[in-house]
Short mmCIF file of N, CA and C and ligand atoms in Angstrom, two decimals:
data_model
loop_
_atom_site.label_atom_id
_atom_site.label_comp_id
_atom_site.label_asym_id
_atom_site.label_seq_id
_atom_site.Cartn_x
_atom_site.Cartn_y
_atom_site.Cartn_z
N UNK A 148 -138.37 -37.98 -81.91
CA UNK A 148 -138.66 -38.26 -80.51
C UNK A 148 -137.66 -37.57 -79.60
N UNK A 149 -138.23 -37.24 -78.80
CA UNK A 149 -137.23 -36.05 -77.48
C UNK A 149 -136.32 -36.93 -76.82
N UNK A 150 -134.78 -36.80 -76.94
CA UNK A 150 -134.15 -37.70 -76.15
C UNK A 150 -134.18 -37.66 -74.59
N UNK A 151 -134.21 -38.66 -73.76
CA UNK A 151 -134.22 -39.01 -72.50
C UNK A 151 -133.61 -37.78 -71.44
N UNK A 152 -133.60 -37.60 -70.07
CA UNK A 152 -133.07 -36.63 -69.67
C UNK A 152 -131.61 -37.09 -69.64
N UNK A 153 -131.54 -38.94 -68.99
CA UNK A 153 -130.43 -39.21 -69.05
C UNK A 153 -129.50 -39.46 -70.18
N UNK A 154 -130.14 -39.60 -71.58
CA UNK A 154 -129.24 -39.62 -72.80
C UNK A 154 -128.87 -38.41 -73.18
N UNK A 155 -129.83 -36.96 -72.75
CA UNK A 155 -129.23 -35.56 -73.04
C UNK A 155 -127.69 -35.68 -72.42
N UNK A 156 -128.00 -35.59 -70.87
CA UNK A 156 -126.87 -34.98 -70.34
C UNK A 156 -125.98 -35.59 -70.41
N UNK A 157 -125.96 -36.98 -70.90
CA UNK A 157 -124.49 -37.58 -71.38
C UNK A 157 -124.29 -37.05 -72.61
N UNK A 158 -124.72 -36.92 -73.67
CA UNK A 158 -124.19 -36.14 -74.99
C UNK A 158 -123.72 -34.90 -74.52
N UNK A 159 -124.42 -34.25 -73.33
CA UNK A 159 -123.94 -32.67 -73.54
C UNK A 159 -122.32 -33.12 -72.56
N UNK A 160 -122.04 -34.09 -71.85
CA UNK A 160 -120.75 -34.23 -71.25
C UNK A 160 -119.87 -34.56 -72.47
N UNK A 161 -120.22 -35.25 -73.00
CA UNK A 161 -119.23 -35.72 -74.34
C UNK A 161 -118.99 -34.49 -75.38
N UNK A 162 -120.20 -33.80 -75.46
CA UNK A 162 -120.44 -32.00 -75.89
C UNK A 162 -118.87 -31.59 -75.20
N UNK A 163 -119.09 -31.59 -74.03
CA UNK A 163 -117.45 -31.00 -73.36
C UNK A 163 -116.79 -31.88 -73.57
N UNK A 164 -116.16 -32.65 -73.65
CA UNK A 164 -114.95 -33.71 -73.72
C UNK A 164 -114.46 -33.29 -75.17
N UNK A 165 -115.20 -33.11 -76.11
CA UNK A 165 -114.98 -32.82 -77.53
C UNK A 165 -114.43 -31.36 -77.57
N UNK A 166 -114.92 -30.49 -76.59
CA UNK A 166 -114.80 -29.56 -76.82
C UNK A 166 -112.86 -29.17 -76.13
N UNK A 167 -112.92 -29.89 -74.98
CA UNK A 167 -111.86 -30.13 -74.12
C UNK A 167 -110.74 -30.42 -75.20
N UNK A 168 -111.07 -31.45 -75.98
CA UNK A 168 -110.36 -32.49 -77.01
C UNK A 168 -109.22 -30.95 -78.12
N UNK A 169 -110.40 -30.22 -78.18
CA UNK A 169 -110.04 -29.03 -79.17
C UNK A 169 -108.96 -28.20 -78.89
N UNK A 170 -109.63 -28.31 -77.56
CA UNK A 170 -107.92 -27.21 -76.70
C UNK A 170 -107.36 -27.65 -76.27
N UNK A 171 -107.36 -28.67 -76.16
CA UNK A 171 -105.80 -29.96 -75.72
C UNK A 171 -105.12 -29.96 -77.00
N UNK A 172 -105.51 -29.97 -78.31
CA UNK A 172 -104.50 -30.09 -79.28
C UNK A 172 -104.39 -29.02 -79.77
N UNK A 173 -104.88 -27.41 -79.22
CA UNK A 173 -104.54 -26.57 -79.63
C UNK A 173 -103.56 -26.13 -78.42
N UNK A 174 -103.26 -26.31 -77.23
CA UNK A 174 -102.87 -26.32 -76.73
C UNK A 174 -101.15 -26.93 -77.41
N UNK A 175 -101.54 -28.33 -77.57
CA UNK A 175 -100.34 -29.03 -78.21
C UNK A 175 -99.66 -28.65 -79.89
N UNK A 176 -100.62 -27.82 -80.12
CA UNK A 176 -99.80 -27.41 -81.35
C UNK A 176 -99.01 -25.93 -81.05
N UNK A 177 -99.59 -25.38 -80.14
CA UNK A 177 -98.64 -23.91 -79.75
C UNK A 177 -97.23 -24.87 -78.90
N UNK A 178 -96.98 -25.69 -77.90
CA UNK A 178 -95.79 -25.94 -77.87
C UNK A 178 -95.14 -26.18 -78.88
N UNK A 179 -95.62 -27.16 -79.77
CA UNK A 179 -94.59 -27.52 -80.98
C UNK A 179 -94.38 -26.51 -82.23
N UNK A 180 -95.31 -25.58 -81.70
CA UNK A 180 -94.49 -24.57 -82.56
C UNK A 180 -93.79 -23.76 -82.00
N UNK A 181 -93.31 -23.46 -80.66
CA UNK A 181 -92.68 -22.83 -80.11
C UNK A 181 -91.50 -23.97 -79.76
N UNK A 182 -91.65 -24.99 -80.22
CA UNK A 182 -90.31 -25.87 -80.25
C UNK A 182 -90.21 -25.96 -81.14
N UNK A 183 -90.27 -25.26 -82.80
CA UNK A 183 -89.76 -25.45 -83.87
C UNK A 183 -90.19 -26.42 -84.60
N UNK A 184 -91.20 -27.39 -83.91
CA UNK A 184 -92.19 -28.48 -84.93
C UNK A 184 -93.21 -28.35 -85.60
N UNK A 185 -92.99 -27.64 -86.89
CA UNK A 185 -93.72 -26.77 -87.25
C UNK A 185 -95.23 -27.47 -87.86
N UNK A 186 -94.26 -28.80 -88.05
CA UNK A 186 -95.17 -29.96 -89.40
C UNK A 186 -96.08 -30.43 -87.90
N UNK A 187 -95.87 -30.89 -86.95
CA UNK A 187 -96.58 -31.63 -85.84
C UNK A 187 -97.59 -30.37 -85.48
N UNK A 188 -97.36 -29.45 -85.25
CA UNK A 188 -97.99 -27.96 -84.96
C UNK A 188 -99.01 -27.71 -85.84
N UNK A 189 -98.82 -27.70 -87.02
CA UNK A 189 -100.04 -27.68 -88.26
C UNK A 189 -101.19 -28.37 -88.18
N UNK A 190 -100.32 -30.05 -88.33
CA UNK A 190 -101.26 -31.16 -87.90
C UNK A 190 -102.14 -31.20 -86.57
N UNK A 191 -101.46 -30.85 -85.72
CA UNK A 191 -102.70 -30.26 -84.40
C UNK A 191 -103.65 -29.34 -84.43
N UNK A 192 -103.24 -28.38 -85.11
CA UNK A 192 -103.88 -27.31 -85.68
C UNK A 192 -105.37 -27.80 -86.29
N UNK A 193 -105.25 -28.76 -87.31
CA UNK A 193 -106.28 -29.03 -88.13
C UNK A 193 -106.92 -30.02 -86.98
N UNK A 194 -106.09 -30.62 -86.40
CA UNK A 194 -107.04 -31.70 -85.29
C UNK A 194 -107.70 -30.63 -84.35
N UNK A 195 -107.43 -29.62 -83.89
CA UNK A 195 -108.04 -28.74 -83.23
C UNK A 195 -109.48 -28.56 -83.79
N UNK A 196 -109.71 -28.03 -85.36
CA UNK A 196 -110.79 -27.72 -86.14
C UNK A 196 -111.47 -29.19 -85.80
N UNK A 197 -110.77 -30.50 -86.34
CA UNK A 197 -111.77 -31.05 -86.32
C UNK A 197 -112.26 -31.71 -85.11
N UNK A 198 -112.10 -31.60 -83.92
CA UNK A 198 -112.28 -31.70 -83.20
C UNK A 198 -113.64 -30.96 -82.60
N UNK A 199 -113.31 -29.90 -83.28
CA UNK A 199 -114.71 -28.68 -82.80
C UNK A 199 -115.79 -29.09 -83.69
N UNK A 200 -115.82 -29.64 -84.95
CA UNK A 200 -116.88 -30.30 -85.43
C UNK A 200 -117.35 -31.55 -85.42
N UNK A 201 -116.55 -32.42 -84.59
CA UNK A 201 -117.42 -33.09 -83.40
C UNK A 201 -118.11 -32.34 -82.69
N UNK A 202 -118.06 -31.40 -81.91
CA UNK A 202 -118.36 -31.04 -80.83
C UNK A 202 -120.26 -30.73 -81.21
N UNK A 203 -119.66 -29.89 -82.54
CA UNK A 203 -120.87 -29.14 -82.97
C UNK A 203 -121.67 -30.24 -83.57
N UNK A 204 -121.61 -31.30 -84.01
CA UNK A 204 -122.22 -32.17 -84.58
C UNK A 204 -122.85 -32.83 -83.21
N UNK A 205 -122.90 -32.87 -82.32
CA UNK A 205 -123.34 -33.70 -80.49
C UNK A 205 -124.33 -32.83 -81.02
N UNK A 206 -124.14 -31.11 -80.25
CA UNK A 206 -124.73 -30.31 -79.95
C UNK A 206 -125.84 -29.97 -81.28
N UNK A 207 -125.76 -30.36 -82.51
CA UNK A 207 -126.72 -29.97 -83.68
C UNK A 207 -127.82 -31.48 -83.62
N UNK A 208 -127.48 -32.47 -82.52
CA UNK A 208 -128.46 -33.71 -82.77
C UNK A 208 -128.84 -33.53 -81.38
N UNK A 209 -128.02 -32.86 -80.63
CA UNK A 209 -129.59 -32.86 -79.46
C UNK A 209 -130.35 -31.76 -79.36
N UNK A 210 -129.82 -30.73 -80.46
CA UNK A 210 -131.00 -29.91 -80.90
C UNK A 210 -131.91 -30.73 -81.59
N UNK A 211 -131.57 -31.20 -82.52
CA UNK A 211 -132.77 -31.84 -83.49
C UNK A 211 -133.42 -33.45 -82.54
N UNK A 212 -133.05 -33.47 -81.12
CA UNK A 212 -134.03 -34.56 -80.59
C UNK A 212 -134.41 -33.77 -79.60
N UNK A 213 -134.70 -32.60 -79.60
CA UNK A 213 -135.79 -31.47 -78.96
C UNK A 213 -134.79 -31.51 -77.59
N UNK A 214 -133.59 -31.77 -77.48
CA UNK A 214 -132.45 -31.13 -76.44
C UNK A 214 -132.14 -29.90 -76.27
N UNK A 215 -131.50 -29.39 -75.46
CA UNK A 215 -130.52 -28.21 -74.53
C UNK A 215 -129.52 -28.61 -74.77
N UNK A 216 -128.27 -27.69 -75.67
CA UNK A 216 -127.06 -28.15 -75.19
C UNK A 216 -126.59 -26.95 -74.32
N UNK A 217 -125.91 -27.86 -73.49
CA UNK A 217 -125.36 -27.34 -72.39
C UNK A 217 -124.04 -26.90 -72.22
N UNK A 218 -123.21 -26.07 -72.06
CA UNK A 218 -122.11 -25.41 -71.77
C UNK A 218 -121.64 -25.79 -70.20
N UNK A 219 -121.08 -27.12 -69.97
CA UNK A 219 -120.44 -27.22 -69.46
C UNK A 219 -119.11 -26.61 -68.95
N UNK A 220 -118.60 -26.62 -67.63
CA UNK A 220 -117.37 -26.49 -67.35
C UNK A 220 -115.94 -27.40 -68.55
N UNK A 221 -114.79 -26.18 -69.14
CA UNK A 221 -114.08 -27.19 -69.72
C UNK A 221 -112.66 -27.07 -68.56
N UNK A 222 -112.58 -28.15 -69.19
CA UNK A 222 -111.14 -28.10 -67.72
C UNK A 222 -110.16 -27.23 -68.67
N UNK A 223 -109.13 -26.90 -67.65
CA UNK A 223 -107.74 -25.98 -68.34
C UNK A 223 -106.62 -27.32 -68.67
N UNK A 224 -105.85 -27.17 -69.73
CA UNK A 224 -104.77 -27.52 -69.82
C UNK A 224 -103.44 -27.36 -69.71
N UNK A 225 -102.99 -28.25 -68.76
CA UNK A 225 -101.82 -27.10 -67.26
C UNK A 225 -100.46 -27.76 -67.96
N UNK A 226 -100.48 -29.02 -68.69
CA UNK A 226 -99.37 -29.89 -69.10
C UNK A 226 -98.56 -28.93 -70.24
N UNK A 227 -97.45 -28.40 -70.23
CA UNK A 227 -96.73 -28.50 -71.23
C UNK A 227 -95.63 -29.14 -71.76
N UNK A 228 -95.84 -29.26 -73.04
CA UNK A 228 -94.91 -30.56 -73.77
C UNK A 228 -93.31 -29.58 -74.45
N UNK A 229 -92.26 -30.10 -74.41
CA UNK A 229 -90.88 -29.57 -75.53
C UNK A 229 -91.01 -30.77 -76.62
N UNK A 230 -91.50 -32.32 -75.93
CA UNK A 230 -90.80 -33.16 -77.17
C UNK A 230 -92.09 -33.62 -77.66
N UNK A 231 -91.86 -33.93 -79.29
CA UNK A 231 -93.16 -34.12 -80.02
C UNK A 231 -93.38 -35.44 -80.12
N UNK A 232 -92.27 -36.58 -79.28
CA UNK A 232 -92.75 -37.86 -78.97
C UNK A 232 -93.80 -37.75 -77.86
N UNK A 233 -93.18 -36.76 -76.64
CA UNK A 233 -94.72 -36.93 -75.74
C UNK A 233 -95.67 -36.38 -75.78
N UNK A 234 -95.97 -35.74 -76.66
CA UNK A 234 -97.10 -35.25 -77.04
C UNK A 234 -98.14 -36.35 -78.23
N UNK A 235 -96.99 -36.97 -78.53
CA UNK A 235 -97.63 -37.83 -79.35
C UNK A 235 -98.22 -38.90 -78.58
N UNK A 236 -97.77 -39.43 -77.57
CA UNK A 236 -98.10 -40.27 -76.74
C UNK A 236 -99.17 -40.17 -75.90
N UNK A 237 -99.06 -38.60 -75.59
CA UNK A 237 -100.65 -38.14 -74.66
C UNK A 237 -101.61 -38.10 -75.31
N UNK A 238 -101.49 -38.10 -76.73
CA UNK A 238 -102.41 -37.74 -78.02
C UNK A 238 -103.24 -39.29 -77.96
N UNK A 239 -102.46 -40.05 -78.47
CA UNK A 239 -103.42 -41.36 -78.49
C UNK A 239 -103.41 -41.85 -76.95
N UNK A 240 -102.84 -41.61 -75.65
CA UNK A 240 -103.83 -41.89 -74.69
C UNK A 240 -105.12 -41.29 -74.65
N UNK A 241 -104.87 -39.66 -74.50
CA UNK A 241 -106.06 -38.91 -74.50
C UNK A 241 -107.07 -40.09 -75.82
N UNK A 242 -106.83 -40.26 -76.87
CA UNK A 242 -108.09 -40.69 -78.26
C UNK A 242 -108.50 -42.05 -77.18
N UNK A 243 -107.13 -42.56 -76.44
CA UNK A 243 -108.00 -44.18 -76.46
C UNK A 243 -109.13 -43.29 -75.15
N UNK A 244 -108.80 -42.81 -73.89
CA UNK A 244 -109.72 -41.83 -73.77
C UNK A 244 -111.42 -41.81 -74.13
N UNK A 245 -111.01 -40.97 -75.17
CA UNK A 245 -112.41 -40.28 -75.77
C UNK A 245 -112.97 -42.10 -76.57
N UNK A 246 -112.23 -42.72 -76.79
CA UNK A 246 -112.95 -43.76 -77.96
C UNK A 246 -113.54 -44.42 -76.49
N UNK A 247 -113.36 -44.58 -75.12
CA UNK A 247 -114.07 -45.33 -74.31
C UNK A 247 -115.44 -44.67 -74.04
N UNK A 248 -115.27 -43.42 -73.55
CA UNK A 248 -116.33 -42.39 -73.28
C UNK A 248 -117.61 -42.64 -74.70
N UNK A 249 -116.60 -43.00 -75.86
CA UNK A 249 -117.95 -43.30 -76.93
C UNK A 249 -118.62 -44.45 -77.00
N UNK A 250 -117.88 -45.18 -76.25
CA UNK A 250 -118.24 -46.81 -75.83
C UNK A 250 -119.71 -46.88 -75.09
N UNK A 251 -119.35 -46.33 -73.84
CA UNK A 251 -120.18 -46.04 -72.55
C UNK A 251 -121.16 -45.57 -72.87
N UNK A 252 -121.06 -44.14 -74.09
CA UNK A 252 -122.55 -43.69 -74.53
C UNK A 252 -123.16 -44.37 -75.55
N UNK A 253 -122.56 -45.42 -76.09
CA UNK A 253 -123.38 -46.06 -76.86
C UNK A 253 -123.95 -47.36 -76.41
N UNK A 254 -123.33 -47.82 -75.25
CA UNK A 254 -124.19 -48.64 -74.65
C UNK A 254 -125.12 -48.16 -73.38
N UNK A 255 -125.08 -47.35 -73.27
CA UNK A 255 -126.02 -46.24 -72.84
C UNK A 255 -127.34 -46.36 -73.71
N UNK A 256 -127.08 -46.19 -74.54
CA UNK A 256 -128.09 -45.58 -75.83
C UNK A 256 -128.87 -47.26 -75.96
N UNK A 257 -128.09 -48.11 -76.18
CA UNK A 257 -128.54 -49.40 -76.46
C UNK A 257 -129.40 -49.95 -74.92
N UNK A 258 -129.20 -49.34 -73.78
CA UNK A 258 -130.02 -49.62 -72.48
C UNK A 258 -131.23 -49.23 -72.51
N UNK A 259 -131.08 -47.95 -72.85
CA UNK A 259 -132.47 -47.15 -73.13
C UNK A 259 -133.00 -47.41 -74.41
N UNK A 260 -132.75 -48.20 -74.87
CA UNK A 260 -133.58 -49.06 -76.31
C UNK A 260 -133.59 -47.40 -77.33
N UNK A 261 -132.84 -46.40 -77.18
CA UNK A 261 -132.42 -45.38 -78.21
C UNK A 261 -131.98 -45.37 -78.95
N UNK A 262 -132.66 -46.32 -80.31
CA UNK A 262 -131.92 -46.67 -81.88
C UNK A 262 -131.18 -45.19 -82.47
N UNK A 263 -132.21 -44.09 -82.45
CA UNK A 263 -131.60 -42.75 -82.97
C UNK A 263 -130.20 -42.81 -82.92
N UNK A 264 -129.76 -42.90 -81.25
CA UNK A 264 -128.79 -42.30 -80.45
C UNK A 264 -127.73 -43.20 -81.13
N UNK A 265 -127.83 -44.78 -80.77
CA UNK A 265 -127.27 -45.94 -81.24
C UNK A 265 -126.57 -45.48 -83.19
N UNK A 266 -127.87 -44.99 -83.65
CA UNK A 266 -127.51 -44.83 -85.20
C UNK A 266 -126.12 -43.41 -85.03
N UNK A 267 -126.35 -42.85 -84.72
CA UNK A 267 -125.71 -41.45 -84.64
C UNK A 267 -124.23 -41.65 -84.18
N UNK A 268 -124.23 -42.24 -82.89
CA UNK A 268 -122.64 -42.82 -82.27
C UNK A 268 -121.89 -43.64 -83.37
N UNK A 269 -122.12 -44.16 -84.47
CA UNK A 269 -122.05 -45.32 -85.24
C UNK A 269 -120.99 -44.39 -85.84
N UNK A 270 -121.09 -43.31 -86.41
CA UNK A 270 -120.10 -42.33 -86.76
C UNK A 270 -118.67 -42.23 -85.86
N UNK A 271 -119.15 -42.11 -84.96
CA UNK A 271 -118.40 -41.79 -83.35
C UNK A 271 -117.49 -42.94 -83.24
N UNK A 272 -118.01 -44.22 -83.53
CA UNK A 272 -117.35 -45.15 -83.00
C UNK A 272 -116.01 -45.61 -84.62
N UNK A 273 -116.74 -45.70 -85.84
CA UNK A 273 -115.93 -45.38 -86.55
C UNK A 273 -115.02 -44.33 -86.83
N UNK A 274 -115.14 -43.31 -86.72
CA UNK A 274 -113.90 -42.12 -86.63
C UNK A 274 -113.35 -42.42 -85.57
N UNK A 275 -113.19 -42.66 -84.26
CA UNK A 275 -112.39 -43.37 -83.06
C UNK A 275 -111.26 -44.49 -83.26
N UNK A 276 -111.64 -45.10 -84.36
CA UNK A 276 -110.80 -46.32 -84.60
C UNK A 276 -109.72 -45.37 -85.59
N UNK A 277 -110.14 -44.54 -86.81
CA UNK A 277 -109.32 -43.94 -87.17
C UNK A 277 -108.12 -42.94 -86.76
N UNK A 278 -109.09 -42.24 -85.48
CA UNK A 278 -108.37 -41.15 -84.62
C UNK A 278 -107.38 -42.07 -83.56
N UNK A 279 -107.54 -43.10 -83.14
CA UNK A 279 -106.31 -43.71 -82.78
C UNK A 279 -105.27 -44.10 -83.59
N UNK A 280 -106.08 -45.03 -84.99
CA UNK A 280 -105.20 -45.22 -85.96
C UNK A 280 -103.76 -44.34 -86.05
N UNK A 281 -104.08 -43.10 -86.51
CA UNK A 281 -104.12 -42.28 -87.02
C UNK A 281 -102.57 -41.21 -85.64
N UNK A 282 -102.82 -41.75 -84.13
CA UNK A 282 -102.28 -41.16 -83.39
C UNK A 282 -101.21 -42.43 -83.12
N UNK A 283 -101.11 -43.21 -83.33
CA UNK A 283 -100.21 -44.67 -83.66
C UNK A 283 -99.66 -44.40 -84.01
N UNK A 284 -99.83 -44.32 -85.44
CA UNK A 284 -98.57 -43.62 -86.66
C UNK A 284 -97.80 -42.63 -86.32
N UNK A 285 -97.87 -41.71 -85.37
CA UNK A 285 -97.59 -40.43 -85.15
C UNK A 285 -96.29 -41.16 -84.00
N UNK A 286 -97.19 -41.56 -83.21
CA UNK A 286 -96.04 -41.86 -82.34
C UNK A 286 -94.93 -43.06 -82.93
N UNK A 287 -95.05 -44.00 -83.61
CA UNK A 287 -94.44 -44.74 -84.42
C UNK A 287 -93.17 -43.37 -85.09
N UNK A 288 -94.03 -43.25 -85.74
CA UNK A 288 -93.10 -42.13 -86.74
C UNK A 288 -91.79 -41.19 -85.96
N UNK A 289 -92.21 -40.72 -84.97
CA UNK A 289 -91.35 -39.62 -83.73
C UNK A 289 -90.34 -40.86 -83.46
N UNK A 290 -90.95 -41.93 -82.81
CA UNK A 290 -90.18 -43.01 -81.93
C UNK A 290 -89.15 -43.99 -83.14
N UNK A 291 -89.20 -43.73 -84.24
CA UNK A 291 -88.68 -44.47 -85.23
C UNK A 291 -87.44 -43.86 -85.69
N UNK A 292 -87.38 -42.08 -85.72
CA UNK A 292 -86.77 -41.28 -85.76
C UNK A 292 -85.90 -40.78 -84.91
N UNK A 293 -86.34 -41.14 -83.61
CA UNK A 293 -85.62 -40.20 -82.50
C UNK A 293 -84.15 -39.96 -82.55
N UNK A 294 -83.62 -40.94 -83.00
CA UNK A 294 -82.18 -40.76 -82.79
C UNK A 294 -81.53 -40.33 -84.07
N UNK A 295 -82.19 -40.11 -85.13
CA UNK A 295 -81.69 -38.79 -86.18
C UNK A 295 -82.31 -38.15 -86.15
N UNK A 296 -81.69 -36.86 -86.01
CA UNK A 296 -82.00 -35.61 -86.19
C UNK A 296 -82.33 -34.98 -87.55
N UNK A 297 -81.76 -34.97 -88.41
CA UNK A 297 -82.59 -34.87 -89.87
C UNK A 297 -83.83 -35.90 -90.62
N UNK A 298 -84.05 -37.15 -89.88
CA UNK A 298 -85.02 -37.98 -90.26
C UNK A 298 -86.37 -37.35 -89.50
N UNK A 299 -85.71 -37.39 -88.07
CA UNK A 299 -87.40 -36.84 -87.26
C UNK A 299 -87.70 -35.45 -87.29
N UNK A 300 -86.79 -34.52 -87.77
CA UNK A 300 -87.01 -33.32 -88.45
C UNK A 300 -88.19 -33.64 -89.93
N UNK A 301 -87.42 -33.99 -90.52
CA UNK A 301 -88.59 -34.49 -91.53
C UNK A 301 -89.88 -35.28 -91.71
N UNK A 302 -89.61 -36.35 -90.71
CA UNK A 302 -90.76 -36.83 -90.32
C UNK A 302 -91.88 -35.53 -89.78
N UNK A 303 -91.40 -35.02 -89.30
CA UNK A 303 -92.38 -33.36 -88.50
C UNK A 303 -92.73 -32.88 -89.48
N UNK A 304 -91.97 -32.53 -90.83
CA UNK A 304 -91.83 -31.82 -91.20
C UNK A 304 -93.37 -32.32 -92.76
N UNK A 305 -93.17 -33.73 -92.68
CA UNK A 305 -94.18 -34.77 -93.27
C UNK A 305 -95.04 -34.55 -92.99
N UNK A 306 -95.69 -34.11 -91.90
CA UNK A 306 -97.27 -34.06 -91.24
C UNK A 306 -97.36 -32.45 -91.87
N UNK A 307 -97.22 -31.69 -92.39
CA UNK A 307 -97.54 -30.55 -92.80
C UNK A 307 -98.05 -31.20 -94.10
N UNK A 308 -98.10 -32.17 -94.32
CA UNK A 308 -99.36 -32.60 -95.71
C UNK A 308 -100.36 -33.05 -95.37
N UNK A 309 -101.02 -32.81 -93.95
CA UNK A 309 -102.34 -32.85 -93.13
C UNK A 309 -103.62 -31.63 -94.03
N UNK A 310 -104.24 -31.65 -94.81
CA UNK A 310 -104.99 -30.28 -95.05
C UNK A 310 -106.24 -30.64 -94.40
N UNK A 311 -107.00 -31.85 -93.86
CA UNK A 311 -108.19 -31.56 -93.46
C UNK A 311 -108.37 -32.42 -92.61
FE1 FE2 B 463 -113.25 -36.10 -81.17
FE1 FE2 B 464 -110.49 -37.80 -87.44
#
């Protein structure tokens, strides 16, 4: 069944937000590697990738509910970070962020009585709980360390066992 006009163009906004999501942490992994965080840099790196397969996964289901995806405007990212605590910190604001935006479209989806849409976010809303999880620890880890210098070196240096 062809999704709604109004359930398209919210997937294709979240289409950009995901896509936004990609170059915000690619963004954040070129500072920290130009600050020598090589392990935090990696780990962004791969959040970059997966980030883009969200993106492509929106855009491959509103093809298959007879949608347009749309190429939105992405905004630029003007912020640059030196310390890999605040980057860690913008990281899970930005996720809590995106986990609301998945909120909104899934009760969206549940207005317009759109089980498809509803089934599909179900993914969305579980990986969200992880991708904060997941940006917790990070900042835990930096903020636990800060005041040795060979611990939060290594702690950085720990996230280079990120492979996917
Ligand atoms: Fe995402
Ligand atoms: Fe994830």
């Amino acid at each position: 069944m062809k999704l709604s006009a109004s359930m398209e163009k919210a997937l294709n906004e979240q289409y950009v937000k995901e896509l936004y999501s990609a170059y915000l942490y690619l963004s954040m992994s070129k500072d920290m590697k130009r600050e020598g965080f090589t392990g935090y840099a990696s780990w962004l790196k791969i959040q970059h990738d997966e980030e883009l397969e969200h993106a492509f996964k929106i855009s491959d289901y509103i093809e298959d509910r007879e949608g347009v995806t749309e190429f939105g405007a992405i905004d630029a990212v003007t912020q640059h970070f030196d310390c890999p605590c605040q980057v860690s910190e913008a990281a899970l604001k930005h996720e809590e962020f995106i986990s609301d935006s998945i909120r909104s479209l899934f009760k969206q989806a549940r207005a317009e009585g759109d089980l498809e849409t509803e089934v599909f976010l179900q993914w969305y809303i579980t990986e969200q709980v992880e991708e904060e999880a997941n940006a917790h620890e990070i900042v835990d880890g930096f903020k636990a360390t800060e005041d040795d210098k060979a611990a939060f070196y290594s702690f950085d240096q720990s996230l280079k066992g990120r492979k996917e």
